[in-house]
Short mmCIF file of C-alpha atoms in Angstrom, two decimals:
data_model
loop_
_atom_site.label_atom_id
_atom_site.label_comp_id
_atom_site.label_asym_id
_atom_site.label_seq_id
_atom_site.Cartn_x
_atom_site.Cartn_y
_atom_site.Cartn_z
CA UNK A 1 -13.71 5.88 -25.40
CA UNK A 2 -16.92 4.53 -26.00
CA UNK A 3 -15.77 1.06 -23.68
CA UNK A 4 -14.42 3.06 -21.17
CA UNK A 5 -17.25 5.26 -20.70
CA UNK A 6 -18.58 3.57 -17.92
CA UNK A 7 -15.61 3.90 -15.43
CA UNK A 8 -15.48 7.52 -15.61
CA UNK A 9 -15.30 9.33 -12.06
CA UNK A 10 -15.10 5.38 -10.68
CA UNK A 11 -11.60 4.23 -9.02
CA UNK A 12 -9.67 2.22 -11.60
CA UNK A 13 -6.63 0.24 -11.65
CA UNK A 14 -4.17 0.80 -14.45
CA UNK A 15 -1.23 -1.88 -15.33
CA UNK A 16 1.18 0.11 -17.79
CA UNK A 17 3.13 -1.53 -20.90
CA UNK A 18 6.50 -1.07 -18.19
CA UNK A 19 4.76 -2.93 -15.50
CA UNK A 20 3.69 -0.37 -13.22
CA UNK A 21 0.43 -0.37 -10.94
CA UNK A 22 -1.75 2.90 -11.32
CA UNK A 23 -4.76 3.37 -8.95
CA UNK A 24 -6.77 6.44 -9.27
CA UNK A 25 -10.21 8.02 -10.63
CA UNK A 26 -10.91 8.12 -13.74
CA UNK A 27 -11.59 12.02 -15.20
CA UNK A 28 -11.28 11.32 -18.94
CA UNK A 29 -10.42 9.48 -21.27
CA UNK A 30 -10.42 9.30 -25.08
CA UNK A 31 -10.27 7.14 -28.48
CA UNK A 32 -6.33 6.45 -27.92
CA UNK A 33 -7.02 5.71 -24.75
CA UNK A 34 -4.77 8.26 -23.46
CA UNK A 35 -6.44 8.39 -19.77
CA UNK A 36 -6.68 11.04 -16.97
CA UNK A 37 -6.32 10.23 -13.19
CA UNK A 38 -7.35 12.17 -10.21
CA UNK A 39 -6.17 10.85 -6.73
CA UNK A 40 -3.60 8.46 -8.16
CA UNK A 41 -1.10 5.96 -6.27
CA UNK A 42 0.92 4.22 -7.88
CA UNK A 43 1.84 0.76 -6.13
CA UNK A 44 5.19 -0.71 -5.87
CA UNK A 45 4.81 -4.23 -4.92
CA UNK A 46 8.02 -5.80 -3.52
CA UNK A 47 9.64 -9.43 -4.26
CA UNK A 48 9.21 -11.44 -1.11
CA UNK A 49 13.01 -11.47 -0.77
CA UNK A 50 12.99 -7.98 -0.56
CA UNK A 51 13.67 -6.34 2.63
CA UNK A 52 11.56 -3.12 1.86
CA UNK A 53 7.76 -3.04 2.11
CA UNK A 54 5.46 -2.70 -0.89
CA UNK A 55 4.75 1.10 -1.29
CA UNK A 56 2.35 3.49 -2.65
CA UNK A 57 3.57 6.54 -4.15
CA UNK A 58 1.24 9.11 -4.38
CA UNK A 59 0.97 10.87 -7.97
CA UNK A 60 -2.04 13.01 -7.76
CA UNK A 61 -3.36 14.22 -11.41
CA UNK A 62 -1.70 11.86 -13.38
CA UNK A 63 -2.09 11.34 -17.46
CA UNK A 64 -0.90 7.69 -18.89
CA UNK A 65 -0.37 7.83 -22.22
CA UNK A 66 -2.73 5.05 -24.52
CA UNK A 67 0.34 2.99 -26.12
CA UNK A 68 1.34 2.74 -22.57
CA UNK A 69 -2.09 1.04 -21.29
CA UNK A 70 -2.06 -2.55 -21.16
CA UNK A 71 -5.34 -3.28 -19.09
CA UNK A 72 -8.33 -0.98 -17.41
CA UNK A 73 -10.35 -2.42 -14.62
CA UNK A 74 -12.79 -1.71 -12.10
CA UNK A 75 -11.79 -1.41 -8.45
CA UNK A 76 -13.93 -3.03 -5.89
CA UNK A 77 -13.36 -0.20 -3.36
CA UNK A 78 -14.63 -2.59 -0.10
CA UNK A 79 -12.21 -4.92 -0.88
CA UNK A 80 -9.16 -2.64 -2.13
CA UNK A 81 -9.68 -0.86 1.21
CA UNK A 82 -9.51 -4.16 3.06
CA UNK A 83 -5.86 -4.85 2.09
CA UNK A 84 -2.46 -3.64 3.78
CA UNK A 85 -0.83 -2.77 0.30
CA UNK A 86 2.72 -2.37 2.74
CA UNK A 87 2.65 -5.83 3.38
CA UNK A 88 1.47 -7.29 -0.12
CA UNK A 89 4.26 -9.07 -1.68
CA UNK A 90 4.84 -11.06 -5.51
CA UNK A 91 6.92 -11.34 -8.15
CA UNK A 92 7.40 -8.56 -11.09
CA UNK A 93 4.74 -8.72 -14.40
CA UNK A 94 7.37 -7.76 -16.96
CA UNK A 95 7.47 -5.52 -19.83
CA UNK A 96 5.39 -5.66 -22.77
CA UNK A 97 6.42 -5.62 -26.04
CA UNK A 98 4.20 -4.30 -29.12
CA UNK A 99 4.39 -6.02 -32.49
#
């Protein structure tokens, strides 16, 4: 907890060990890293083949599990705010796997 104690009640971005995209605030989180989310999306970023738009789903109060947390970062809100996330396309991360 003690790393992540400076992004609490700051907008984060999550990506999850099953490649998913979770934007929200931070409200706690502790030594396992299992993390609580206020005002989450999650985003769903489309191949560029891929007819639909990119999405985001809103999720509200949302708990991630720590074995599920790959990465934790800052959002810089200006720029996050700046960007059409409907029209954002790329190809999928991939799974993780833990050894």
């Amino acid at each position: 907890m003690a790393s992540l104690g400076g992004y609490l009640n700051k907008k984060v971005l999550i990506v999850t060990a099953d490649s998913r995209i979770l934007v929200g605030t931070l409200a706690a989180a502790d030594n396992s890293t299992n993390l609580v989310l206020t005002d989450t999306v999650e985003r769903v970023i489309r191949e560029p083949d891929d007819p639909e738009p990119s999405a985001e789903v809103k999720l509200g109060l949302y708990l991630v599990r720590g074995d599920g947390v790959c990465s934790v970062g800052l959002v810089d809100e200006k720029l996050d705010d700046s960007i059409n996330w409907t029209e954002v396309r790329g190809a999928a991360i991939g799974t993780t796997k833990h050894i």
